[in-house]
Amino acid sequence: MTAQSAAPHRVAIVGGGFGGLYATRELSRSAGVEVTLVDRRNFHLFQPLLYQVATGALAPGEIAQPLRSIFRKRLNVTVLLGEAEAIDVGARRIVLSDGGPIDYDTLIVATGAQFSYFGHDDWARFAPGLKSIDDATDIRRRILIAFEAAEREADPERRAEWMTFVVVGGGPTGVELAGALGEIANDTLKRDFRAINPGDARILLVEAMDRVLPTYPEDRSASARRQLERLGVTVRTTTPVVAIDDRSVEVKVGETVERIPARTVLWAAGVRVSGFAHAVAEATGAPTDKACRLIVGPDLAVPGHPEILVIGDAAVEPWKEGRPVPGVAQGAIQGGRYAGKTILRRLRGEPTPPFMYRDLGDVAVIGRLAGVTNIPWLGRFGRTGGFIAWLLWLGIHISYLIGFANRIVVTVRWAWSFFTHGRSSRLITGQPLLPPIEEPEPPA
Amino acid sequence: MTAQSAAPHRVAIVGGGFGGLYATRELSRSAGVEVTLVDRRNFHLFQPLLYQVATGALAPGEIAQPLRSIFRKRLNVTVLLGEAEAIDVGARRIVLSDGGPIDYDTLIVATGAQFSYFGHDDWARFAPGLKSIDDATDIRRRILIAFEAAEREADPERRAEWMTFVVVGGGPTGVELAGALGEIANDTLKRDFRAINPGDARILLVEAMDRVLPTYPEDRSASARRQLERLGVTVRTTTPVVAIDDRSVEVKVGETVERIPARTVLWAAGVRVSGFAHAVAEATGAPTDKACRLIVGPDLAVPGHPEILVIGDAAVEPWKEGRPVPGVAQGAIQGGRYAGKTILRRLRGEPTPPFMYRDLGDVAVIGRLAGVTNIPWLGRFGRTGGFIAWLLWLGIHISYLIGFANRIVVTVRWAWSFFTHGRSSRLITGQPLLPPIEEPEPPA
């Protein structure tokens, strides 16, 4: 009886989004591995539905699930609330912002991405992006406050400023936000006010490229545009933003600059990785693209560091013909599963095949009963629009939601909203009274 | 055809809690009245369930309903988001904090109450009270952060500080909070942590008087105490608090002062009216009690000002044998209905009977499957405890919830929690990482 079991292989996973979640799941079934999952938040967030929180259709808790409760029965998984800040590549150790060190044998970086203001970080306070629950409740507050302020504003010009909403960025988030705004103005709030008609709201979707949904086929972009216009959204492509302040957006039209007075500007453009991924890139000398994403090898490892895997939006992962994996939930989910499997294969001494992304396609919803899909493996049947797209979207999102109670509750909410044309989560929390961008922040 | 309809009677209602809501409902059915309902928040809050948000059982949106959507079909009701600040009694006009004036023929003051720190307002930042949605999410964050911090703390003494929770005040809110904390520690989080056992948490309920639920009959207080102790809560009566700081509570035991190290202190004691009710008292010279509540006549009007009615927690309303109406939802609901009816009766030239409060009884829930009731009109059957009380509480609260979708969703959530022992709304929002009371606020 001299056989002795080896010490378990320690895996540190930074980030509890789709990538980190699915990597942890994959590893949590193996006794030979000990996983430490670190996140700044105590919950996994179902980001594809975040815009529904921002527009009052769902409540924050309905699209989030505590990481601890997801993994409570997996005793080889430790969940830590903390922010990874630094890495010592030689010692194989990461350091949290409060000093706590975590030693690893393999590290999975799954820190995701934030929106980038293209060097204009001062725009952030006028035009919040939509990445976290707090962003979503902040944006919800701004949208609802704008209608409240318009209701109380007698001056027609200032009222029009409150009634103008600009969404910057024509990717899926921007399209879904603009569609939801169109629905709010024309349907949800229709009868709620006395002095204003919410249907008079001007909603603009501004995109620097020549079409919305630029990663979709061209005919899907055209379909999305038509459906947005049907909801009263003005779509302006080839229109880059050059300035934002608390009362307006300036865009470039050809050679001239046009000022659009608007009190509510929402940002859904650009991508930038977060701090810890930067630290990893610096410490390993890994190549990055211009959004600072780490360029990884076919096994998702940092070149020269097989013990550091990068997945999801923090990485540029090779796919077929050198095209990178798109920055969508499926990319992170498949990357997470692959990373987990790779670690287990290595421990068993098996060869590891390269990462193969399977493009399951994209679905975007546009307001009520409408949307577009682009599902390549369904051939021409994968290119739908309107009601069919909306139904597909519904089914996919409910089936991927974590937590069975959330699935029931979200289904009840959606069914309810559908029949009543209502949105049930229209609370203004935080400071309710002052328009949030009226007062400049104190100088730092 | 010389008959001419009189100008509508303008009613301003300040506060959209139970009192304001039911007064508005009563008046919204009469064409001869124009109602302006002013609230600092855009929603009606179902306050009796607020502690469930603070303890992660329900999400904020599930116990709140936008005032606009409640009254969207009542075209004689205008809802304004604003804070009433001043009153000109002679001109019959109130002024909002942003300057907007509202003229009234009858004013209903329904501004409710806040917790009072008995002159120690500096305690508020160490021991938050539970009155608003933002309070509830703040308290939820503090409770969850405490367990997270304990999980990461190696020093046993500091860990014990994080694992100690003190609830100040043994009224219904304090009892329900302490019961929910007991359930969280012993049931909900049981298997979620690796370094700590949440069941080791110390939960203290501290009350200055000689029993909990002092407005209930004595045997109900004793029953509540037993049920709390069964959940692991230490109940300390005749124990007034004399000091609170960021790491401890000091209580007076006989002649000595005892220091209880604790990182999480929740406040559920004392009552104080809000600013606008003060302004009304000053402007009218109305008598007030020591909590600054306005003492009103049998028709709920301020003495000498029949056009100003005060309802709910902002008022001391006479009841039988001079006893005041208790500060519970039913008091505000019945006061609101009475105030609405009184205005309509006056317009019709009918006599107005005095306000008669009907005591429907009290129900408090204590953790899972337990509670106490005191329902006088059911005779001795109205004095229940344990499971029966819990079932009664469930039925009453679901039936009073505003909004049918909320009723379904809350029922689903409760059923789900019941069978899974889970709490679905355990999100730490706001600043997730720093213990909130570590840093003193900058001097004002």
Short mmCIF file of N, CA, C and O in Angstrom, two decimals, chain A residues 36 39 46-47 139 152-153 254 378 390:
data_model
loop_
_atom_site.label_atom_id
_atom_site.label_comp_id
_atom_site.label_asym_id
_atom_site.label_seq_id
_atom_site.Cartn_x
_atom_site.Cartn_y
_atom_site.Cartn_z
N THR A 36 -10.30 27.60 -7.54
CA THR A 36 -10.65 28.83 -6.84
C THR A 36 -11.18 29.81 -7.87
O THR A 36 -10.47 30.18 -8.80
N ASP A 39 -14.23 36.51 -8.30
CA ASP A 39 -14.96 37.53 -9.06
C ASP A 39 -15.16 38.76 -8.19
O ASP A 39 -15.25 38.66 -6.97
N PHE A 46 -26.20 37.13 -16.39
CA PHE A 46 -26.59 36.72 -17.74
C PHE A 46 -26.61 37.96 -18.62
O PHE A 46 -27.66 38.58 -18.84
N GLN A 47 -25.42 38.33 -19.12
CA GLN A 47 -25.28 39.62 -19.79
C GLN A 47 -26.17 39.84 -21.01
O GLN A 47 -26.60 40.97 -21.25
N ILE A 139 -28.88 53.27 -15.99
CA ILE A 139 -29.48 53.61 -17.28
C ILE A 139 -31.00 53.62 -17.17
O ILE A 139 -31.67 54.52 -17.68
N ARG A 152 -42.62 67.55 -16.54
CA ARG A 152 -42.68 68.75 -15.70
C ARG A 152 -42.08 69.97 -16.38
O ARG A 152 -42.08 71.05 -15.80
N GLU A 153 -41.54 69.83 -17.60
CA GLU A 153 -40.86 70.94 -18.26
C GLU A 153 -41.83 71.67 -19.19
O GLU A 153 -42.43 71.05 -20.07
N GLY A 254 -20.26 63.73 -43.05
CA GLY A 254 -19.37 64.19 -44.11
C GLY A 254 -18.28 65.04 -43.50
O GLY A 254 -17.54 64.58 -42.63
N LEU A 378 -28.24 26.44 -40.14
CA LEU A 378 -29.60 26.16 -40.60
C LEU A 378 -29.77 26.55 -42.07
O LEU A 378 -30.89 26.53 -42.60
N TRP A 390 -38.00 36.51 -33.11
CA TRP A 390 -38.33 36.86 -31.73
C TRP A 390 -38.61 35.60 -30.91
O TRP A 390 -38.12 35.44 -29.79
#
